[in-house]
Coordinates of C-alpha atoms and ligand atoms in Angstrom, one line a residue:
M22 CA 19.8 -28.7 -23.5
H23 CA 21.9 -25.5 -23.1
A24 CA 25.4 -26.0 -21.6
K25 CA 25.3 -23.9 -18.5
L26 CA 26.8 -20.5 -18.8
T27 CA 29.6 -19.6 -16.3
G28 CA 30.0 -16.6 -14.2
Q29 CA 33.0 -15.6 -16.4
D30 CA 30.8 -15.8 -19.6
V31 CA 28.3 -13.4 -18.0
A32 CA 31.0 -11.1 -16.5
K33 CA 32.3 -10.3 -20.0
H34 CA 29.0 -8.5 -20.8
N35 CA 29.2 -5.7 -18.3
N36 CA 28.6 -2.5 -20.1
K37 CA 25.9 -0.5 -22.0
D38 CA 26.9 -2.0 -25.3
S39 CA 26.5 -5.5 -24.0
C40 CA 24.7 -6.0 -20.7
W41 CA 23.9 -9.3 -19.2
V42 CA 22.5 -9.8 -15.7
I43 CA 21.8 -12.9 -13.6
V44 CA 18.4 -13.2 -11.9
H45 CA 17.5 -16.4 -9.9
G46 CA 20.3 -18.4 -11.6
K47 CA 19.4 -17.5 -15.2
A48 CA 21.2 -15.0 -17.5
Y49 CA 19.4 -12.3 -19.4
D50 CA 20.6 -10.0 -22.1
V51 CA 19.1 -6.6 -21.2
T52 CA 21.2 -4.5 -23.5
E53 CA 18.3 -3.3 -25.7
F54 CA 16.0 -3.0 -22.7
L55 CA 18.3 -0.5 -20.9
P56 CA 16.7 2.7 -22.3
E57 CA 13.2 1.3 -21.7
H58 CA 13.7 0.5 -18.0
P59 CA 11.3 2.7 -15.9
G60 CA 14.0 3.0 -13.3
G61 CA 16.6 4.2 -15.9
S62 CA 19.6 2.3 -17.2
K63 CA 22.0 3.3 -14.5
I64 CA 20.6 1.0 -11.9
I65 CA 20.8 -2.0 -14.2
L66 CA 24.4 -1.2 -15.3
K67 CA 25.3 -1.3 -11.6
Y68 CA 24.7 -5.1 -11.9
A69 CA 25.9 -5.6 -15.5
G70 CA 27.8 -8.9 -15.7
K71 CA 26.7 -9.8 -12.1
D72 CA 24.0 -11.5 -10.1
A73 CA 21.2 -8.9 -9.6
T74 CA 18.8 -11.2 -7.8
E75 CA 19.0 -9.5 -4.3
E76 CA 18.2 -6.1 -5.7
F77 CA 15.7 -7.2 -8.3
D78 CA 13.4 -9.2 -5.9
P79 CA 11.9 -6.4 -3.7
I80 CA 10.7 -4.4 -6.6
H81 CA 9.7 -6.8 -9.4
P82 CA 7.1 -9.5 -9.4
P83 CA 8.8 -12.8 -10.3
D84 CA 7.1 -13.1 -13.7
T85 CA 8.4 -9.6 -14.8
L86 CA 11.2 -10.9 -17.1
D87 CA 8.9 -13.6 -18.6
K88 CA 6.3 -11.0 -19.2
Y89 CA 8.3 -8.1 -20.5
L90 CA 11.7 -9.4 -21.9
D91 CA 11.6 -11.0 -25.3
K92 CA 12.4 -14.8 -25.0
S93 CA 15.4 -14.4 -27.4
K94 CA 17.1 -12.5 -24.6
H95 CA 16.6 -15.3 -22.1
L96 CA 20.1 -16.8 -22.2
G97 CA 19.5 -19.8 -20.0
P98 CA 20.9 -21.2 -16.7
V99 CA 24.2 -20.2 -15.1
D100 CA 26.4 -22.5 -13.1
M101 CA 26.2 -20.4 -9.9
S102 CA 29.2 -22.1 -8.4
T103 CA 31.3 -20.2 -11.0
V104 CA 29.8 -16.8 -10.1
E105 CA 32.0 -14.7 -7.9
A106 CA 30.1 -13.8 -4.7
E107 CA 29.8 -10.0 -4.4
V108 CA 32.2 -8.9 -1.6
K109 CA 30.2 -6.3 0.3
A110 CA 32.1 -3.8 2.3
E111 CA 31.1 -4.0 6.0
D112 CA 28.2 -1.6 6.2
P113 CA 28.1 0.0 9.6
E114 CA 24.5 1.1 9.2
E115 CA 23.5 -2.6 8.5
A116 CA 25.6 -3.8 11.5
A117 CA 23.8 -1.3 13.7
R118 CA 20.4 -2.4 12.3
Q119 CA 21.2 -6.0 13.0
E120 CA 22.0 -5.1 16.5
R121 CA 18.7 -3.3 16.9
I122 CA 16.9 -6.3 15.5
A123 CA 18.6 -8.5 18.0
N124 CA 17.3 -6.3 20.8
M125 CA 13.9 -5.5 19.4
P126 CA 10.8 -5.8 21.6
I127 CA 9.1 -9.2 21.5
L128 CA 5.8 -9.2 19.6
E129 CA 3.7 -9.4 22.7
Q130 CA 5.0 -6.0 23.8
C131 CA 3.1 -4.4 20.9
Y132 CA -0.2 -3.2 22.3
N133 CA -1.5 -1.1 19.4
L134 CA -0.9 -0.3 15.8
L135 CA 1.5 2.6 16.6
D136 CA 3.8 0.3 18.5
F137 CA 4.5 -1.5 15.2
E138 CA 5.4 1.8 13.6
A139 CA 7.8 2.5 16.5
V140 CA 9.6 -0.8 16.1
A141 CA 9.6 -0.8 12.3
K142 CA 11.3 2.6 12.3
H143 CA 14.2 1.1 14.1
V144 CA 14.5 -2.3 12.4
M145 CA 13.7 -1.7 8.8
K146 CA 16.2 -1.0 6.0
R147 CA 16.5 2.8 5.6
T148 CA 15.2 2.8 2.0
A149 CA 12.2 0.6 3.0
W150 CA 11.4 2.8 6.0
A151 CA 11.8 5.9 3.8
Y152 CA 9.4 4.5 1.2
Y153 CA 6.7 3.4 3.5
S154 CA 6.8 6.3 6.0
S155 CA 7.1 9.1 3.4
G156 CA 4.3 11.6 3.0
A157 CA 4.3 14.4 0.4
D158 CA 6.1 17.7 0.8
D159 CA 5.9 18.8 4.5
E160 CA 3.8 15.8 5.4
I161 CA 1.1 18.0 6.8
T162 CA -1.7 15.9 5.4
M163 CA -0.1 12.7 6.5
R164 CA -0.1 14.0 10.1
E165 CA -3.6 15.5 9.7
N166 CA -5.0 12.1 8.6
H167 CA -4.6 10.7 12.1
S168 CA -4.9 13.9 14.2
A169 CA -8.2 14.7 12.5
F170 CA -9.8 11.8 14.4
H171 CA -8.7 13.5 17.7
K172 CA -11.0 16.5 16.8
I173 CA -14.1 14.2 16.9
W174 CA -15.5 13.4 20.3
F175 CA -17.9 10.6 21.1
R176 CA -21.4 11.0 22.6
P177 CA -21.8 7.5 24.1
R178 CA -25.1 5.9 25.0
I179 CA -25.5 4.1 28.4
L180 CA -27.7 1.3 29.7
I181 CA -27.8 -0.5 26.4
D182 CA -27.4 -4.3 26.7
V183 CA -24.1 -4.8 25.0
E184 CA -23.4 -8.3 26.0
H185 CA -23.4 -9.5 22.4
V186 CA -21.4 -7.4 19.9
D187 CA -21.5 -8.3 16.2
T188 CA -18.6 -6.6 14.3
S189 CA -19.5 -8.1 10.9
T190 CA -20.6 -6.1 7.9
T191 CA -20.7 -6.3 4.1
M192 CA -18.5 -4.4 1.6
L193 CA -19.6 -4.3 -2.0
G194 CA -22.1 -6.9 -1.1
D195 CA -19.6 -9.4 0.3
K196 CA -19.6 -10.3 4.0
C197 CA -16.5 -9.7 6.2
S198 CA -15.8 -10.0 9.9
I199 CA -15.0 -6.3 10.6
P200 CA -15.3 -3.0 8.7
F201 CA -11.7 -2.6 7.8
Y202 CA -9.7 -3.9 4.8
V203 CA -6.0 -4.1 3.9
T204 CA -5.6 -1.2 1.4
A205 CA -3.2 -1.2 -1.6
T206 CA 0.4 -0.3 -0.8
A207 CA 3.2 -0.9 -3.3
L208 CA 6.4 -2.8 -3.0
G209 CA 5.6 -5.2 -0.1
K210 CA 9.0 -7.0 -0.5
L211 CA 10.8 -3.8 0.6
G212 CA 9.7 -4.6 4.1
N213 CA 9.4 -8.4 4.0
P214 CA 11.1 -10.8 1.5
E215 CA 7.8 -12.7 1.1
G216 CA 5.9 -9.5 0.2
E217 CA 2.1 -9.1 -0.1
V218 CA 1.3 -12.8 0.3
V219 CA 2.0 -12.3 4.0
L220 CA -0.9 -9.8 4.1
T221 CA -3.1 -12.3 2.1
R222 CA -2.6 -15.1 4.7
A223 CA -3.3 -12.8 7.6
A224 CA -6.4 -11.3 5.9
H225 CA -7.7 -14.8 5.4
K226 CA -7.1 -15.7 9.0
H227 CA -9.1 -12.7 10.2
D228 CA -11.7 -12.7 7.4
V229 CA -10.6 -9.3 6.3
I230 CA -10.7 -8.1 2.6
Q231 CA -7.4 -7.4 0.8
M232 CA -6.9 -4.9 -1.9
I233 CA -4.2 -6.1 -4.3
P234 CA -1.9 -3.2 -5.5
T235 CA -1.0 -2.7 -9.1
L236 CA 2.6 -2.0 -7.9
A237 CA 2.9 -5.1 -5.7
S238 CA 6.3 -6.8 -5.4
C239 CA 4.6 -10.2 -5.7
S240 CA 3.0 -11.0 -9.0
F241 CA -0.8 -10.6 -9.1
D242 CA -1.2 -14.4 -9.6
E243 CA 1.0 -15.2 -6.6
I244 CA -1.2 -13.0 -4.4
V245 CA -4.4 -14.6 -5.7
D246 CA -2.9 -18.1 -5.5
A247 CA -2.2 -17.4 -1.8
K248 CA -5.8 -16.7 -1.0
K249 CA -7.8 -19.5 0.6
G250 CA -11.4 -20.7 0.0
D251 CA -13.8 -17.8 -0.8
Q252 CA -11.5 -15.1 0.6
I253 CA -12.4 -11.7 -0.9
Q254 CA -9.8 -9.7 -2.8
W255 CA -10.1 -6.4 -4.8
L256 CA -7.8 -5.0 -7.4
Q257 CA -6.3 -1.5 -7.1
L258 CA -5.6 -0.1 -10.5
Y259 CA -3.2 2.5 -11.7
V260 CA -4.4 3.2 -15.2
N261 CA -1.7 2.7 -17.8
K262 CA -1.2 5.1 -20.7
N263 CA -1.4 1.9 -22.8
R264 CA -5.1 1.0 -22.4
D265 CA -4.5 -2.6 -23.8
V266 CA -2.2 -3.3 -20.8
T267 CA -4.9 -2.0 -18.5
R268 CA -7.7 -4.0 -20.1
R269 CA -5.7 -7.2 -19.9
I270 CA -5.0 -6.6 -16.2
V271 CA -8.7 -5.8 -15.4
E272 CA -10.0 -8.8 -17.4
H273 CA -7.5 -11.1 -15.8
A274 CA -8.3 -9.9 -12.3
E275 CA -12.0 -10.5 -12.9
K276 CA -11.3 -14.0 -14.3
R277 CA -9.2 -14.7 -11.1
G278 CA -12.2 -13.8 -8.9
C279 CA -11.5 -10.2 -7.8
K280 CA -14.7 -8.7 -6.4
G281 CA -14.0 -5.0 -6.8
L282 CA -12.1 -2.7 -9.1
F283 CA -10.6 0.3 -7.2
I284 CA -9.4 2.8 -9.7
T285 CA -6.8 5.2 -8.1
V286 CA -7.8 8.7 -9.2
D287 CA -5.6 10.9 -6.9
A288 CA -2.3 10.1 -8.6
P289 CA -2.0 11.3 -12.1
Q290 CA 1.6 11.7 -11.0
L291 CA 3.0 10.3 -7.7
G292 CA 3.6 12.9 -5.1
R293 CA 7.0 14.3 -4.0
R294 CA 8.0 12.1 -1.1
E295 CA 11.2 13.6 0.1
K296 CA 12.2 10.9 2.7
D297 CA 12.0 8.4 -0.2
M298 CA 13.9 10.7 -2.5
R299 CA 16.6 11.3 0.1
S300 CA 17.3 7.6 0.4
K301 CA 18.4 7.9 -3.3
F302 CA 16.5 4.8 -4.1
E303 CA 19.2 2.6 -5.6
D304 CA 17.1 -0.5 -6.1
V305 CA 15.9 -1.4 -9.6
G306 CA 12.6 0.2 -10.5
T307 CA 9.8 -2.2 -11.3
S308 CA 8.9 -2.9 -14.8
V309 CA 5.5 -4.0 -13.8
Q310 CA 4.1 -2.4 -16.9
K311 CA 5.8 -1.6 -20.2
V312 CA 6.4 2.1 -20.8
E313 CA 7.8 4.1 -23.7
N314 CA 11.4 5.1 -23.4
D315 CA 11.0 7.9 -20.8
N316 CA 14.1 8.0 -18.7
V317 CA 13.4 8.4 -15.0
D318 CA 15.7 10.4 -12.8
R319 CA 16.9 7.7 -10.3
S320 CA 17.3 10.3 -7.6
Q321 CA 13.5 10.6 -7.4
G322 CA 13.3 7.6 -5.1
A323 CA 11.3 4.5 -5.5
A324 CA 8.0 6.3 -6.2
R325 CA 9.0 8.1 -9.3
A326 CA 11.0 5.1 -10.6
I327 CA 8.0 2.8 -10.6
S328 CA 5.2 5.1 -11.8
S329 CA 6.1 6.5 -15.2
F330 CA 3.4 4.3 -16.8
I331 CA 0.5 6.0 -15.0
D332 CA -1.9 7.9 -17.4
P333 CA -2.4 11.5 -16.3
S334 CA -5.1 11.9 -19.0
L335 CA -7.6 9.7 -17.1
S336 CA -10.9 11.5 -16.7
W337 CA -14.6 11.1 -16.1
K338 CA -15.2 10.1 -19.7
D339 CA -13.2 6.9 -19.1
I340 CA -15.6 5.5 -16.5
A341 CA -17.9 4.2 -19.2
Y342 CA -15.0 2.4 -20.8
F343 CA -14.2 0.6 -17.6
Q344 CA -17.9 -0.3 -17.1
S345 CA -17.7 -1.8 -20.6
I346 CA -14.7 -4.1 -19.9
T347 CA -15.7 -5.5 -16.5
K348 CA -18.7 -6.5 -14.4
M349 CA -16.7 -5.8 -11.2
P350 CA -18.2 -3.0 -9.1
I351 CA -16.1 0.1 -9.8
V352 CA -14.9 2.2 -6.9
L353 CA -12.9 5.5 -7.3
K354 CA -10.0 5.6 -4.8
G355 CA -8.8 9.0 -3.8
V356 CA -11.9 11.2 -4.0
Q357 CA -11.5 14.4 -2.0
R358 CA -14.6 16.6 -2.3
V359 CA -18.3 16.2 -2.2
E360 CA -18.8 17.4 -5.8
D361 CA -16.8 14.5 -7.1
V362 CA -18.8 12.0 -4.9
I363 CA -22.0 13.3 -6.6
L364 CA -20.3 12.9 -10.0
A365 CA -19.3 9.3 -9.0
V366 CA -23.0 8.6 -8.3
E367 CA -24.1 10.1 -11.6
H368 CA -21.5 8.0 -13.4
G369 CA -22.8 4.8 -11.8
C370 CA -19.8 4.0 -9.7
A371 CA -20.5 1.5 -6.9
G372 CA -18.3 3.4 -4.4
V373 CA -15.6 5.9 -3.6
V374 CA -12.7 5.9 -1.1
L375 CA -12.4 9.3 0.4
S376 CA -8.6 9.4 0.6
N377 CA -5.5 11.5 0.0
H378 CA -3.3 8.4 -0.6
G379 CA -2.0 8.4 3.0
G380 CA -0.8 12.0 2.6
R381 CA 1.6 10.9 -0.2
Q382 CA 0.0 13.1 -2.9
L383 CA -1.3 16.7 -2.6
D384 CA 0.0 18.1 0.7
T385 CA -2.6 20.1 2.7
A386 CA -5.4 18.0 1.1
P387 CA -8.0 17.3 3.8
S388 CA -8.2 14.1 5.8
G389 CA -10.6 11.4 4.6
I390 CA -12.7 11.7 7.8
E391 CA -13.1 15.4 7.3
V392 CA -14.3 14.9 3.7
L393 CA -16.7 12.2 5.0
A394 CA -18.3 14.6 7.5
E395 CA -18.8 17.1 4.6
V396 CA -20.1 14.4 2.1
M397 CA -22.7 12.4 4.0
P398 CA -25.1 15.3 4.9
E399 CA -25.0 16.4 1.2
L400 CA -25.8 12.9 0.0
R401 CA -28.7 12.6 2.5
K402 CA -30.0 16.0 1.3
R403 CA -30.1 14.6 -2.2
G404 CA -31.4 11.2 -1.3
M405 CA -28.2 9.7 -2.6
E406 CA -26.8 8.1 0.5
N407 CA -27.9 4.6 -0.5
K408 CA -26.8 4.9 -4.1
I409 CA -23.0 4.5 -3.4
E410 CA -20.8 3.0 -0.8
I411 CA -18.4 5.4 0.9
Y412 CA -15.1 4.2 2.3
I413 CA -12.3 6.3 3.8
D414 CA -8.6 5.6 4.5
G415 CA -5.7 7.5 6.0
G416 CA -4.3 7.7 9.5
I417 CA -6.6 5.0 10.9
R418 CA -4.7 3.6 13.9
R419 CA -7.3 2.9 16.5
A420 CA -10.7 1.1 16.5
T421 CA -12.2 4.4 17.7
D422 CA -11.1 5.9 14.4
I423 CA -13.0 3.2 12.6
I424 CA -16.1 3.7 14.8
K425 CA -16.1 7.5 14.2
A426 CA -15.9 6.8 10.4
L427 CA -18.9 4.4 10.6
C428 CA -20.9 6.8 12.8
L429 CA -20.5 9.4 10.1
G430 CA -21.7 7.0 7.4
A431 CA -18.7 5.2 6.0
K432 CA -19.2 1.5 5.0
G433 CA -15.7 0.6 5.9
V434 CA -12.1 1.9 6.2
G435 CA -8.8 1.0 4.5
I436 CA -5.6 0.6 6.5
G437 CA -2.1 0.8 5.0
R438 CA 1.1 1.5 6.9
P439 CA 0.3 -0.2 10.2
F440 CA 0.0 -3.6 8.4
L441 CA 3.2 -2.8 6.4
Y442 CA 5.1 -2.0 9.6
A443 CA 3.7 -5.1 11.4
M444 CA 4.8 -7.3 8.4
S445 CA 8.2 -5.6 8.2
A446 CA 9.0 -5.9 11.9
Y447 CA 7.4 -9.3 12.8
G448 CA 6.3 -11.0 9.6
E449 CA 2.9 -12.7 9.4
A450 CA 2.7 -13.1 13.2
G451 CA 3.0 -9.3 13.4
V452 CA 0.1 -8.7 10.9
N453 CA -2.0 -11.3 12.8
R454 CA -1.4 -9.5 16.1
A455 CA -2.1 -6.1 14.6
M456 CA -5.5 -7.3 13.2
Q457 CA -6.4 -9.0 16.4
L458 CA -5.5 -6.0 18.5
L459 CA -7.8 -3.8 16.3
K460 CA -10.6 -6.4 16.5
D461 CA -10.3 -6.5 20.3
E462 CA -10.3 -2.7 20.5
F463 CA -13.3 -2.6 18.2
V464 CA -15.5 -4.9 20.4
M465 CA -14.5 -3.0 23.5
N466 CA -15.3 0.4 22.1
M467 CA -18.6 -0.7 20.6
R468 CA -19.6 -1.7 24.1
L469 CA -18.4 1.6 25.5
I470 CA -20.3 3.7 22.9
G471 CA -23.4 1.6 23.5
A472 CA -23.7 -0.3 20.2
N473 CA -24.3 -4.0 19.5
K474 CA -23.7 -4.0 15.8
V475 CA -22.3 -1.9 13.0
E476 CA -25.8 -0.7 11.9
D477 CA -26.3 0.9 15.3
L478 CA -23.6 3.4 14.7
N479 CA -25.0 6.8 13.7
P480 CA -24.1 10.5 13.6
S481 CA -25.7 11.3 16.9
M482 CA -22.9 9.3 18.6
V483 CA -20.2 11.8 17.6
D484 CA -19.5 15.6 18.0
T485 CA -17.7 16.9 14.9
R486 CA -17.8 20.6 15.8
G487 CA -14.0 20.8 16.1
L488 CA -13.3 18.8 13.0
F489 CA -13.1 21.6 10.5
T490 CA -10.4 23.6 12.3
H491 CA -7.0 23.3 10.7
T492 CA -4.2 23.9 13.1
V493 CA -0.9 22.6 11.7
S494 CA 1.3 21.2 14.4
T495 CA 5.0 21.8 14.0
A496 CA 6.6 19.1 12.0
S497 CA 7.2 16.0 14.2
D498 CA 8.7 13.0 12.4
T499 CA 6.2 10.2 12.9
L500 CA 3.3 9.5 15.1
S501 CA 5.3 6.9 16.9
S502 CA 8.3 8.9 17.9
S503 CA 7.7 8.3 21.6
A504 CA 5.0 5.7 21.4
Y505 CA 7.1 2.9 22.7
D506 CA 8.9 3.1 26.0
V507 CA 11.2 0.2 25.3
L508 CA 12.7 2.2 22.5
C509 CA 14.3 4.4 25.2
A510 CA 16.4 1.4 26.1
P511 CA 20.1 1.9 25.3
S512 CA 20.0 -0.2 22.2
F513 CA 17.4 2.0 20.7
K514 CA 18.8 5.4 21.7
E515 CA 19.1 7.5 18.6
K516 CA 22.8 7.6 17.8
Ligands
LIG2 C1 1.9 3.7 2.8 C2 1.7 3.5 1.3 C3 0.5 3.9 0.7 C4 0.3 3.7 -0.7 C5 1.3 3.2 -1.5 C6 2.5 2.8 -0.9 C7 2.7 3.0 0.5 C8 4.0 2.5 1.1 N1 1.1 3.1 -2.8 S1 2.2 4.0 -3.7 O1 3.5 3.5 -3.6 O2 1.8 4.1 -5.1 O3 2.0 5.4 -3.2 C9 -0.2 3.0 -3.3 C10 -0.5 2.4 -4.5 O4 0.3 1.7 -5.2 N2 -1.8 2.5 -5.0 C11 -2.7 3.2 -4.3 O5 -3.9 3.3 -4.7 N3 -2.5 3.7 -3.0 C12 -1.2 3.6 -2.5 N4 -0.9 4.0 -1.3 C13 -2.0 4.7 -0.5 C14 -2.8 3.7 0.3 O6 -3.6 2.9 -0.5 C15 -3.7 4.3 1.4 O7 -4.5 5.3 0.7 C16 -2.9 4.9 2.5 O8 -1.9 4.1 2.9 C17 -3.8 5.0 3.7 O9 -3.2 5.7 4.8 P1 -2.4 4.9 6.0 O10 -1.1 4.4 5.4 O11 -2.2 6.0 7.0 O12 -3.3 3.8 6.5

């Protein structure tokens, strides 16, 4: 049995020639790993000879070191009573944030998804808010995603008996209670120390499907272990340059019961998210997947630090490869024009997500709902509408947004930031409330449009004539800047 190392033993190895760090009470020699770290060596050297647990956790799944650091570099347990606690200078920003948390609205004062954004903006750590709220470049597409829904007007039916409303549907052949799912968003522990398993528990409670992100903070197995009964989960895949790594991930996901493989196709390189970059992301970058030694400029924020493994050479010729390594239905996530939907049908894909990655990739790409309105008539013209399931995501904040998407032919919609904000501000109770609010809105609006069940929703119920006009509003920060009156209270007044 190893004698325990002391804090002094570790502290001696505090430079690039000999670099030891402590994570969860164990010491690791990361000297040789420094040049390989996707987040660059600087961020590790910041914790050389010290306890790096607090910074390591939000970014790295717990099994990262076991998976990617050779066992010979695992130095064994450290007597933590001998490790000098890091004396952190009083951070005025953190003190102010704690003050805002102490005065934040109670959960019951959140009445819609945007309220969670309003609160999260004030109570989240700056780097976490920057990462979640960032869109690409001027964030025009991020704003367009939600405002596009305001260009669609309903044509409600009356005198329909809507006493009973059934919101259930199927997605990829699996039943679910309502046509929205939790989409894949990276780094859940930036907003909540438990990370993505919070979303798993809430998704189970509301019988909502969860898409597990490749770049989750929790390990894939933690997220799958957190599911209950026959809860449905999908895998979102960033394809690795190293196809063996990707094949292992896909095969493992299928073995663990994932019911859909969503290959992200709109991110051959992650977009330029300047809020994220400005926060000079100092946390360690994830080493979720091994990469060659390409140094990443730390100043690029979290996104660039965690995505150097993504393969920009991915192309249509790879679809057959994926169909050869899994039986899971394959859905392309991030399709943005009708020609590519038709190619997806011709390549035998089970579905597409019409998405611009929440406006985090190509700025001034069209909203998912606008592409949907372009796609469905073309598919019907070709008799293809039943050959593929069409999903959309981006800017969905109201049940009316979901209903408009279904009227235009979507099978379901993905929701990202609102559940992240709810989780970050109020934990699992927040996500539960967000999902319940959306469900209540959905039932009410189905009644008001004159529909009993999802299948009743059709294009005659919406007027999309205004949808294709692109007026770009002057840059306003986020949709929620004035959504929540309570934020005008003194404690929330912008300093
Ligand atoms: C908000 C957010 C979105 C991310 C996301 C992280 C955050 C914080 N990340 S990212 O770091 O690489 O950009 C992913 C991701 O891991 N994989 C992915 O396919 N989409 C990713 N997306 C896009 C997401 O799946 C949806 O397309 C988008 O969130 C939908 O828009 P709303 O947030 O407005 O609902």
